[in-house]
XYZ file of C-alpha atoms in Angstrom:
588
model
C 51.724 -7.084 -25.311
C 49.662 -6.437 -21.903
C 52.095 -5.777 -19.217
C 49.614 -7.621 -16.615
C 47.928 -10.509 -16.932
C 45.052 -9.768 -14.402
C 43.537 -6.561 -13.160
C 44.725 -7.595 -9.508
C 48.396 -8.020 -10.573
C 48.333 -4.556 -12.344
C 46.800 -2.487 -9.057
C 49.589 -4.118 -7.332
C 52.306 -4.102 -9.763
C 51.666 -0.836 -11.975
C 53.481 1.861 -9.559
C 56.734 0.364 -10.005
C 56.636 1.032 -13.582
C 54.976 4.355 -13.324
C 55.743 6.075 -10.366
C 54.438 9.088 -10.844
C 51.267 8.468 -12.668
C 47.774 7.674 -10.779
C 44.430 8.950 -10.038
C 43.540 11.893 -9.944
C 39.829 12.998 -7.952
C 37.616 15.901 -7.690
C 35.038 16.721 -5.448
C 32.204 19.030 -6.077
C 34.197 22.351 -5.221
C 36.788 21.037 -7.652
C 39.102 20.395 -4.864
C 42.018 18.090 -6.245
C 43.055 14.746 -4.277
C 46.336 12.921 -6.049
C 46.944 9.730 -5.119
C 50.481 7.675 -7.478
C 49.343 4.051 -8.173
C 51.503 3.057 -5.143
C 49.410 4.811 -3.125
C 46.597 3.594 -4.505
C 48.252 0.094 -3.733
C 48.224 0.882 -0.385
C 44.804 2.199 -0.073
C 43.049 -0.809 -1.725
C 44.819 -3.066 0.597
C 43.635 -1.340 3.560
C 39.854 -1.518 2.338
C 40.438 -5.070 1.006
C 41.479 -6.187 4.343
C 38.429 -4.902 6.169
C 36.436 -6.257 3.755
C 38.004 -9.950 4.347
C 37.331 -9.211 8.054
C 33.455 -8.880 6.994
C 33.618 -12.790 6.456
C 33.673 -12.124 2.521
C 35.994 -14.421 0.337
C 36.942 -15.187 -3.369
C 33.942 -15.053 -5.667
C 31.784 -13.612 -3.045
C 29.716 -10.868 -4.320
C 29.127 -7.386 -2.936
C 26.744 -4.851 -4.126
C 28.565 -1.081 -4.845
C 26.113 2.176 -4.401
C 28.619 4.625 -3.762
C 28.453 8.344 -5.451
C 31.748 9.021 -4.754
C 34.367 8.518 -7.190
C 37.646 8.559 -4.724
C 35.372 6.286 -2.225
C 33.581 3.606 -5.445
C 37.413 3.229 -7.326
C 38.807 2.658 -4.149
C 36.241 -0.070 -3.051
C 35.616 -1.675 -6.513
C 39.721 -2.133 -6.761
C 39.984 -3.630 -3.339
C 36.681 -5.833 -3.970
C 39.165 -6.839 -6.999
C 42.434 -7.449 -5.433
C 40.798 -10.120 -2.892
C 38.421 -11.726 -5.429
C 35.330 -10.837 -4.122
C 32.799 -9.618 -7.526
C 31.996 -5.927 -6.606
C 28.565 -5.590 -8.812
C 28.228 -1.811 -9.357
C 24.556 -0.147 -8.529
C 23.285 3.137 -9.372
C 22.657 5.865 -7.090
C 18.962 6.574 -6.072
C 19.187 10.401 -7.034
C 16.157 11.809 -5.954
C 13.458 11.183 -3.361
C 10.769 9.989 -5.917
C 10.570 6.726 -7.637
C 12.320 4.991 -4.584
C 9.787 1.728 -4.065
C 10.749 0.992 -8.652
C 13.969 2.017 -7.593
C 14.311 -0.488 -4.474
C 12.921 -3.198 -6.400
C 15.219 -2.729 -9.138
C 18.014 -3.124 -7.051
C 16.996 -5.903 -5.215
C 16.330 -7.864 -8.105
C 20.077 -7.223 -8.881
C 20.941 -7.720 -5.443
C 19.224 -11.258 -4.948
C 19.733 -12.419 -8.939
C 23.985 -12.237 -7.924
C 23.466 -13.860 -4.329
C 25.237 -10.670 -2.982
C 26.125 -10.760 0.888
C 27.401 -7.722 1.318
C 26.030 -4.002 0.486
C 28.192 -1.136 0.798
C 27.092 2.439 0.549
C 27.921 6.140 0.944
C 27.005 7.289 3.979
C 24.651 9.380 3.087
C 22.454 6.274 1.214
C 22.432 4.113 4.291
C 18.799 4.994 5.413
C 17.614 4.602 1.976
C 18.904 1.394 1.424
C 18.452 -0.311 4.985
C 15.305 -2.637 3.605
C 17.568 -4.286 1.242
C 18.258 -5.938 3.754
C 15.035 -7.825 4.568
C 14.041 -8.059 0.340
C 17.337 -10.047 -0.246
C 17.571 -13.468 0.955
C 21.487 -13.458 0.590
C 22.351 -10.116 1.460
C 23.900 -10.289 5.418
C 24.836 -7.133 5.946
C 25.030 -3.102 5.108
C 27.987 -1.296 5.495
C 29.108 2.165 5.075
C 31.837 2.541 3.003
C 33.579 4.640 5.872
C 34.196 1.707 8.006
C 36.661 -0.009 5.369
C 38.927 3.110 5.630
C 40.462 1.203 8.503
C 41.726 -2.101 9.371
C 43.893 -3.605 11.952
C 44.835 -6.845 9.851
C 46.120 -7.665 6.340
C 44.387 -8.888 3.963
C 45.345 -12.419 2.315
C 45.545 -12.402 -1.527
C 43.986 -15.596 -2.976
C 45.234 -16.690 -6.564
C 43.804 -15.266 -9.291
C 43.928 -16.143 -12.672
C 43.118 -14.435 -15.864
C 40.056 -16.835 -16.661
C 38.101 -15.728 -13.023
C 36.274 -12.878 -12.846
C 36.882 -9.555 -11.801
C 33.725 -8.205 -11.571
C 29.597 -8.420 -12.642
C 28.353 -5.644 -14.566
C 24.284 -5.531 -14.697
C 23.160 -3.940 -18.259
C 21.004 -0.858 -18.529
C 18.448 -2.940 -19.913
C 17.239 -0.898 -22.579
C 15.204 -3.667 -24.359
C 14.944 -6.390 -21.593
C 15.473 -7.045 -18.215
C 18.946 -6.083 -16.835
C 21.046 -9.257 -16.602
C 24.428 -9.163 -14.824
C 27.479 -9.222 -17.216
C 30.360 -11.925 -16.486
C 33.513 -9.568 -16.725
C 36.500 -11.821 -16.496
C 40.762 -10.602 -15.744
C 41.213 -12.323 -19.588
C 38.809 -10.055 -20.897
C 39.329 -7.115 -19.498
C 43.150 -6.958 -19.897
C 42.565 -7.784 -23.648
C 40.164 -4.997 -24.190
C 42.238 -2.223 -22.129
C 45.226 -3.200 -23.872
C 43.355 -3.277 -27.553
C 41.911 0.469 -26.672
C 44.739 2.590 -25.073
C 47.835 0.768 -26.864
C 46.286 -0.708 -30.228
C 43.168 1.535 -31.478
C 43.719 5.005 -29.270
C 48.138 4.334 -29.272
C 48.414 6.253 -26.425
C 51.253 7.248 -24.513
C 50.320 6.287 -20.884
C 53.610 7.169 -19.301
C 53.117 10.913 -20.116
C 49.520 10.870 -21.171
C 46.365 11.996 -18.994
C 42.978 11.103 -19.412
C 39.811 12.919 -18.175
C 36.146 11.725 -17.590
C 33.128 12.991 -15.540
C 31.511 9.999 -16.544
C 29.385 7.865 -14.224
C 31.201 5.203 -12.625
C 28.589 2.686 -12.637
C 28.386 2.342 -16.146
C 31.345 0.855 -18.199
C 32.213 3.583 -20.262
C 33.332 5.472 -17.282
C 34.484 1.985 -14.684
C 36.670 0.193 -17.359
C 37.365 3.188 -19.714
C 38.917 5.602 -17.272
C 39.242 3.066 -14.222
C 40.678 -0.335 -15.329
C 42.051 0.731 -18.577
C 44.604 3.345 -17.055
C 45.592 1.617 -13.676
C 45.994 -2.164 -16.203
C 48.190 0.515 -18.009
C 49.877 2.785 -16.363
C 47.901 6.404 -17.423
C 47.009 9.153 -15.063
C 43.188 9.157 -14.794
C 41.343 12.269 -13.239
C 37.568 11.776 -12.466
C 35.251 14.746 -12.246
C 31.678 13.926 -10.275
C 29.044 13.671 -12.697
C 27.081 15.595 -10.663
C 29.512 18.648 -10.711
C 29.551 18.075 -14.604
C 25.524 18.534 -14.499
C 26.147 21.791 -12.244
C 28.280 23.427 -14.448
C 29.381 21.353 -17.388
C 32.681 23.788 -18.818
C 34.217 22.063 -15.730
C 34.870 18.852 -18.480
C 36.744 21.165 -20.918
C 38.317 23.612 -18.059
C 39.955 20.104 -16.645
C 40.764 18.892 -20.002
C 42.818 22.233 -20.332
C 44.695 22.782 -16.597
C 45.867 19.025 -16.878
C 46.959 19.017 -20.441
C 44.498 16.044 -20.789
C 45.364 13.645 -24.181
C 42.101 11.689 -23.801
C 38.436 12.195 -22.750
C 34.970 10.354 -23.362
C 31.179 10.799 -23.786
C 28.036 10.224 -25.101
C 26.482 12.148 -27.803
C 24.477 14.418 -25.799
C 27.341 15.755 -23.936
C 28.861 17.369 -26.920
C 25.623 19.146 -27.657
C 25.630 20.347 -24.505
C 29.332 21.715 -24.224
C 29.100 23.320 -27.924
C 25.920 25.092 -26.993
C 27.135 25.958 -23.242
C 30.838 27.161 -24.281
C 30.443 31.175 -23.361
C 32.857 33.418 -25.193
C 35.159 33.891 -22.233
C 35.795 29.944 -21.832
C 36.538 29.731 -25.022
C 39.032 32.476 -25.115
C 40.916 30.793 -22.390
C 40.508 26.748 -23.452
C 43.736 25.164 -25.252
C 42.306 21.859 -26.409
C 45.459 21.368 -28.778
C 46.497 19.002 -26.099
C 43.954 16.447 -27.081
C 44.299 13.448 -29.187
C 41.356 11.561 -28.270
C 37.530 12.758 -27.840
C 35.426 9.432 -28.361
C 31.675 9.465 -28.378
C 30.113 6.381 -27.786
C 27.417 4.722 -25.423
C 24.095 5.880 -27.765
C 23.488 6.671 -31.408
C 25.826 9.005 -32.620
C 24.801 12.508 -34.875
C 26.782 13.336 -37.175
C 25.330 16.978 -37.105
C 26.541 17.249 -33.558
C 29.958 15.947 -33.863
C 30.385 18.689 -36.773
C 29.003 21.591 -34.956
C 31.558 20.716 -32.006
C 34.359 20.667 -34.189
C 33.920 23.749 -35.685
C 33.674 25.797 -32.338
C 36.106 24.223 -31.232
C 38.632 24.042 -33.503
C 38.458 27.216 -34.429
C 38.837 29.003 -31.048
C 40.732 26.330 -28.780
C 43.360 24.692 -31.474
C 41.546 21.191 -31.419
C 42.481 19.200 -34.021
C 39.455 17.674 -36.577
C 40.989 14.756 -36.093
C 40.000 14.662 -32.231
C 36.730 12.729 -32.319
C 36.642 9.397 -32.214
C 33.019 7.691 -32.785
C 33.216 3.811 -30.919
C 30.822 1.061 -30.830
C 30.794 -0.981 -27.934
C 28.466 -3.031 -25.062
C 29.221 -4.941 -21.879
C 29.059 -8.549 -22.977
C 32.044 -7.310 -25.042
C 33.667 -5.624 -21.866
C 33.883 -2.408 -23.397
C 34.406 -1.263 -26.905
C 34.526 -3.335 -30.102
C 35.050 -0.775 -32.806
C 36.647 2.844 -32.951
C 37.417 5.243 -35.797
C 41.405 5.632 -36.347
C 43.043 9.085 -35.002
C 44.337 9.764 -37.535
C 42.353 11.141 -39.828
C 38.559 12.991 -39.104
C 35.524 11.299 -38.426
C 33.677 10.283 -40.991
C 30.037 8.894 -42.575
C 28.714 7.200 -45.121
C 26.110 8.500 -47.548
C 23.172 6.066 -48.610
C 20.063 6.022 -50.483
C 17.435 6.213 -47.623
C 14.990 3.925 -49.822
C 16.813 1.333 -50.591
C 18.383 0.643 -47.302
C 14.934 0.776 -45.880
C 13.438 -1.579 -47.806
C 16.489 -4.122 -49.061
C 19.102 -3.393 -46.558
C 21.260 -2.618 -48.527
C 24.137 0.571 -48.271
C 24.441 2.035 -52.171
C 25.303 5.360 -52.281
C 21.932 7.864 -53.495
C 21.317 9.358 -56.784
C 21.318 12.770 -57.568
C 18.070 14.295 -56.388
C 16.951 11.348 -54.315
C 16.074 10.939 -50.175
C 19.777 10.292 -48.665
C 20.882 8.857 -45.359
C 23.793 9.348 -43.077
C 25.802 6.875 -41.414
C 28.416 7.872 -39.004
C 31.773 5.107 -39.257
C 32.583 3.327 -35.881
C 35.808 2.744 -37.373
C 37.315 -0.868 -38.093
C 37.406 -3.383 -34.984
C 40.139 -3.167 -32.563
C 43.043 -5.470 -33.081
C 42.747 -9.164 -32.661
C 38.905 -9.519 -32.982
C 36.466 -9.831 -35.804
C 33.293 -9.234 -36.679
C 30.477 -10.160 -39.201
C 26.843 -9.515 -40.096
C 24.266 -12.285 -40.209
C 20.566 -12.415 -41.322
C 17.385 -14.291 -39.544
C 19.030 -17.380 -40.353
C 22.567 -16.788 -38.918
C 23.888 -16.799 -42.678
C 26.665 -14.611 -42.946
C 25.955 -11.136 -45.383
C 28.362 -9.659 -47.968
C 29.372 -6.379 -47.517
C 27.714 -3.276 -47.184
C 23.897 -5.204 -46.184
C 22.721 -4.779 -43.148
C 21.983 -7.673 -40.354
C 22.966 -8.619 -37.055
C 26.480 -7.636 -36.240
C 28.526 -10.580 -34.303
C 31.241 -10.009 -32.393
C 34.540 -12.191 -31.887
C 37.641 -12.312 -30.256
C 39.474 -12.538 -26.932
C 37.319 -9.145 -25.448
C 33.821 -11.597 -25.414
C 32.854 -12.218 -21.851
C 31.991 -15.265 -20.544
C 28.060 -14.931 -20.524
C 25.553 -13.735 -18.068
C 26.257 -14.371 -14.245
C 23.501 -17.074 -13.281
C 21.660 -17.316 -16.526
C 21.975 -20.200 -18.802
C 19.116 -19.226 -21.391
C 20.434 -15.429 -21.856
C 23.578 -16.607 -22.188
C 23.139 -19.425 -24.644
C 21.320 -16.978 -26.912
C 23.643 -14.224 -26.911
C 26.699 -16.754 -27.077
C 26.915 -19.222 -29.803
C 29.712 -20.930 -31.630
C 32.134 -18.483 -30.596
C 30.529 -15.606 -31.213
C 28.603 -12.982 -29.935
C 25.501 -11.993 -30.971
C 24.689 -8.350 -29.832
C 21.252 -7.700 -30.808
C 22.067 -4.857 -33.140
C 21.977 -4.296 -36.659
C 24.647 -2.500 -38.950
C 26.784 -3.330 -42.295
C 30.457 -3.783 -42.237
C 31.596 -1.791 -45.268
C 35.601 -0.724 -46.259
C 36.955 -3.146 -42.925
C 34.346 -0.015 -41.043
C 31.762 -1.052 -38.522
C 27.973 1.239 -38.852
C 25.699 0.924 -36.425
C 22.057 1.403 -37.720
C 19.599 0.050 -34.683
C 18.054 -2.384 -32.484
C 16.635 -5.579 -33.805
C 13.831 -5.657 -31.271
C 13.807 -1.654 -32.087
C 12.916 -2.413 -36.164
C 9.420 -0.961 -37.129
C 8.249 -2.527 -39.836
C 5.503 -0.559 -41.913
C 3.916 -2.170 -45.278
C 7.256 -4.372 -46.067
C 9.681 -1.045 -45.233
C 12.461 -1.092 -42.599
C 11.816 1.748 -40.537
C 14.838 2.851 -37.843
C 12.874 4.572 -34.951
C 16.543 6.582 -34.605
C 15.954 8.266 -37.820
C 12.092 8.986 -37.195
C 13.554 10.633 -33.438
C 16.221 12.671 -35.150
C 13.796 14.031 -37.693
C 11.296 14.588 -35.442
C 14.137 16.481 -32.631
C 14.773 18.889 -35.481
C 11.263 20.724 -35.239
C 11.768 24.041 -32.871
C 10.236 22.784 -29.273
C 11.244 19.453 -29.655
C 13.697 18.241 -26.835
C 16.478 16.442 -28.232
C 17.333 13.573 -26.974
C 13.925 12.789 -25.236
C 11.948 11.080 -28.271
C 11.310 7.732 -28.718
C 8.959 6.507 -31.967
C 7.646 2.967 -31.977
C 4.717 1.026 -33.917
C 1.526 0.110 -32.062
C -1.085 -2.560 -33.949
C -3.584 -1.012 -36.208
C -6.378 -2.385 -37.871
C -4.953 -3.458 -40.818
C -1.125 -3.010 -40.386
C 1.588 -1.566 -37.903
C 1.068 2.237 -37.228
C 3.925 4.625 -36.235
C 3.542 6.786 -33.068
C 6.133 9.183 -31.860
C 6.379 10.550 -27.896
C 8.447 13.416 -27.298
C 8.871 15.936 -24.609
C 8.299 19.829 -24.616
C 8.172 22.317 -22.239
C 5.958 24.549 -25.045
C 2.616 24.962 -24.346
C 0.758 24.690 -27.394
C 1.239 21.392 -28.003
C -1.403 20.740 -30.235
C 0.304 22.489 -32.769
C 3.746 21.214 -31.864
C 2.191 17.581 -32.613
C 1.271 18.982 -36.229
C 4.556 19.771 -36.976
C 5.810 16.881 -35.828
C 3.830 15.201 -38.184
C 4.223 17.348 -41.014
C 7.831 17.594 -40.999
C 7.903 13.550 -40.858
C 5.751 12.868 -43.587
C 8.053 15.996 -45.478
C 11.170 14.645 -44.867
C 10.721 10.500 -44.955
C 7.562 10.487 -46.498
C 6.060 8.017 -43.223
C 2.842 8.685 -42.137
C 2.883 9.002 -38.122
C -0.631 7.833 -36.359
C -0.042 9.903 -33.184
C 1.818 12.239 -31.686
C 2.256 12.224 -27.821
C 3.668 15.499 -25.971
C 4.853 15.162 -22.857
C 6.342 16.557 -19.758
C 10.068 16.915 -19.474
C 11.346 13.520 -17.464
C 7.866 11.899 -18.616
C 9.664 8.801 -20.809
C 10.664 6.031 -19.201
C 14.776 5.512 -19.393
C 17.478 2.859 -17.971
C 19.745 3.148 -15.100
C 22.000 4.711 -17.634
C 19.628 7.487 -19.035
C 19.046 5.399 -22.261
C 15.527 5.720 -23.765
C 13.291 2.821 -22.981
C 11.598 2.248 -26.316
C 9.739 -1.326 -25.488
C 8.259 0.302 -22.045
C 7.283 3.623 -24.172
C 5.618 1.460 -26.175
C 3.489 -0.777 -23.779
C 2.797 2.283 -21.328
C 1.393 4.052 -24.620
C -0.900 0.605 -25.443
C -1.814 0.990 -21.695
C -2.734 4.032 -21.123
C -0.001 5.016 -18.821
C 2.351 7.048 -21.125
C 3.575 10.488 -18.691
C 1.313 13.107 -17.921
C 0.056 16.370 -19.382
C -0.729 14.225 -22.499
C -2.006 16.418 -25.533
C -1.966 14.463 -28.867
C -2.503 14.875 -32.443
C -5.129 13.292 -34.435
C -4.923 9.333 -33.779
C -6.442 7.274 -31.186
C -4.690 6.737 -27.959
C -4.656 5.532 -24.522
C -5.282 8.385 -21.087
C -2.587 9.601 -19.255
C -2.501 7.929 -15.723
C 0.988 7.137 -14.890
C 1.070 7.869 -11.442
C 5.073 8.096 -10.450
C 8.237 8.087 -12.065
C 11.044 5.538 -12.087
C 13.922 7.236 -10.297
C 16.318 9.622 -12.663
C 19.793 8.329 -12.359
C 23.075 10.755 -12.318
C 23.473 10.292 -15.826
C 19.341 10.572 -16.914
C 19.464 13.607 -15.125
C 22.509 14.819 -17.369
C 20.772 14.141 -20.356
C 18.468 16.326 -19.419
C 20.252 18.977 -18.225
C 21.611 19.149 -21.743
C 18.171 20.246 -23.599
C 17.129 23.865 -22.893
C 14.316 23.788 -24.948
């Protein structure tokens, strides 16, 4: 049973019944600041107030682009207490890319009706024509002048059916469209997570994330879920992650952490990273939890983590947790049990591609690998449906559909979205997977599916195969079909910092056709930070895709044999925080 009701009620409430947990922020010297949810109390009614006092009321909305964590929880908690919708933006993080970058968020900006902007300081120059783009937008503040305020600030009722907050998807397939987060929702998913699928301890537990607080892995998972609870929380920057990223694992260790998160790529990174000496001095036998979620997850990588790390820091096998989850769900909708290791299941590669359906191989024959999301978290259900919303047995793939109390209302100010992704009760995420043994596996994209002579192709398994030849960087390809003259063709763009990549393109291909017997028209080489990604650092596969068809796919284009388009793209859409992590993860 939730102890709150709404997220409001628990930043006001939740000291009294743990005194001495909190938050818990670095800054990029690693400087501690502690702050005990009563403080926090206090602090959030301070910037609430001032915010009030900017003429901003219940259901107003008010646009977030702060990069620091103690200054964006802070805000986005008051924002909440008061009932305006703080709608959290991404940092611009470099000096290139701003006029896609500005549009972007102006489209955001004007599509919620925002009035209010508030930034870090240090953005305000940047982001003063906002101003003039968005016909609703009064005002830019900086986020140092709600530190203060003379009056108090008057709590309006809030209920668990309003909302607490708009979060905008990455849009890795479509335009982003801002996420209708209600208190209902958000209560129901934090208290499924931490006290039904994770059963943590939050009076004595701590969790840890470095995650970037614009995206919900990081704002509900480490934000709302431990102050709707009562767990300590302790946020590293992001950035100071991408500066030295043993700072996740050295803070995991000092604070005795139970709990941490990230993506794939991030445990690549550490296992490859860990020098002798940190490992020599990391005790990771505290940890219960390490989930991976947020983009396909390899099971290759999850093993090669456990074994470093088990065998020099104490962490249990049973640590990793793989999770499937997406906004219009709140957070997470499936995780793997702790108490036992992750694990996969084994199919024949042929017949899933071409019937759908999950049989385990015979001896000798092409296999697959599935890695389990675990079974759904308590209270909510979930089924797979073909093109005609018919509802599939067991073990064959289709769209997976989502139910249960964690389902957001819809899309903020968009009927048609909404109506399509929401029907009879259900959501409909757009992905495709089989539900096999009460276990949720995630295989793709619908609008992602390459279809070649009557054969389901997965782009995911054409970019994992293809990241597996030396040069390749993983993580940075995307594979896609383009029209050809009698059927679809299969192209694959990848980036390299090798030079011959004429012969890189070759092996590409060879080691494709080799391993999954497809036939791959082109091969594109690119620059590092030459494919297009989301706000998020998720590969854009649909832009790939038409930039290729136009011409205007990165730069320093050398291809295989195959017909393409010329390289002319001439800028690139801003990195964010978390792109720019992903990248900082591939050496190669």
């Amino acid at each position: 049973m939730p102890l709150f009701t709404t997220v409001a009620e628990a930043i006001s409430k939740v000291g009294n019944t743990f005194p001495e947990n909190g938050y818990v922020f670095q800054d990029l010297k690693g400087n501690e600041t502690r702050y005990t949810f009563a403080e926090i109390d206090s602090h959030t009614a301070t910037r609430a107030a001032a915010i009030q006092a900017l003429g901003l009321r219940k259901g107003s909305r008010a646009g977030l682009v702060i990069i620091e964590p103690e200054d964006f929880v802070l805000t986005f908690l008051a924002c909440i207490r008061v009932g305006v919708l703080p709608v959290p933006l991404y940092p611009p993080m470099s000096f290139t890319g701003l006029d896609a970058y500005a549009e972007r968020t102006a489209k955001i900006l004007t599509g919620c009706g925002a009035s209010l902007l508030i930034a870090s300081g240090k953005l305000q120059n940047i982001l003063w024509n906002q101003v003039d783009r968005v016909p609703s937008l009064q005002r830019l503040v900086k986020v140092d002048e709600l530190h203060k305020c003379e009056t108090s600030p008057v709590y309006p009722e809030i209920t668990p059916e309003d909302l607490a907050f708009l979060q905008y998807t990455s849009g890795s397939t479509s335009a982003p469209k801002g996420v209708m987060v209600s208190h209902a929702s958000l209560i129901a998913n934090c208290d499924a997570i931490v006290h039904g699928a994770m059963k943590m301890d939050p009076a004595n537990d701590v969790a840890v994330s470095w995650l970037p607080l614009y995206h919900d892995m990081g704002l509900i998972g480490f934000c709302i879920a431990t102050v709707t609870t009562g767990m300590t929380s302790v946020f590293i920057p992001t950035l100071r992650f991408i500066q030295r990223p043993s700072v996740w694992m050295d803070t995991i260790h000092r604070h005795r952490a139970a709990a941490s998160f990230a993506p794939n790529f991030a445990y690549a990174l550490i296992t490859r990273r860990a020098r002798p000496k940190d490992l020599e001095k990391w005790d990771l036998s505290c940890l219960n939890i390490l989930g991976c979620g947020a983009e396909p997850i390899q099971a290759d990588t999850m093993r090669a983590f456990l074994e470093k790390f088990h065998e020099h820091c104490g962490l249990s096998r049973n640590t990793i947790i793989p999770a499937y989850g997406m906004a219009e769900a709140t957070l997470a909708m499936a995780m793997d049990p702790t108490d036992k290791e992750f694990s996969t299941n084994i199919v024949d590669a042929g017949t899933f591609q071409n019937d759908g359906i999950a049989v385990a191989p015979i001896e000798g024959k092409v296999y697959a690998e599935h890695v389990s999301c675990g079974p759904l978290l308590p209270g909510h259900t979930m089924k797979t449906v073909d093109d005609n919303g018919n509802r599939l047995p067991e073990g064959v793939e289709g769209e997976l559909c989502f139910g249960g109390p964690s389902v957001t209302p819809g899309y903020f100010r968009n009927v048609e979205a909404t109506k399509k992704a929401f029907r009879d009760g259900w959501l409909h995420t757009g992905d495709l997977g089989y539900i096999k043994d009460d276990e949720v596996y995630v295989t793709g994209r619908i609008k992602d599916l390459i279809i070649l002579n009557g054969r389901n192709v997965h782009p995911q398994s054409v970019e994992w195969e293809a990241a597996e030849v030396d040069g390749v960087r993983k993580g940075n390809v995307v594979a896609f079909a383009v029209p050809g003259r009698n059927s679809e063709q299969l192209v694959v763009a990848l980036e390299s910092r090798l030079n011959d990549r004429e012969a890189l393109a070759k092996a590409v291909k060879t080691h494709i056709q080799k391993e999954m017997s497809l036939v791959i028209q082109d091969v594109v080489c690119l620059k590092p930070g030459s494919l297009p990604k989301t706000s998020s650092g998720k590969l854009q596969r649909h832009q790939s895709r038409q930039q290729y068809i136009d011409g205007a796919l990165g730069t320093g284009v050398v291809r295989g044999t195959g017909k393409g388009g010329r390289a002319t793209l001439a800028k690139h859409v801003a990195q964010s925080i978390w792109t720019r992590a992903k990248a900082a993860a591939n050496v190669i």
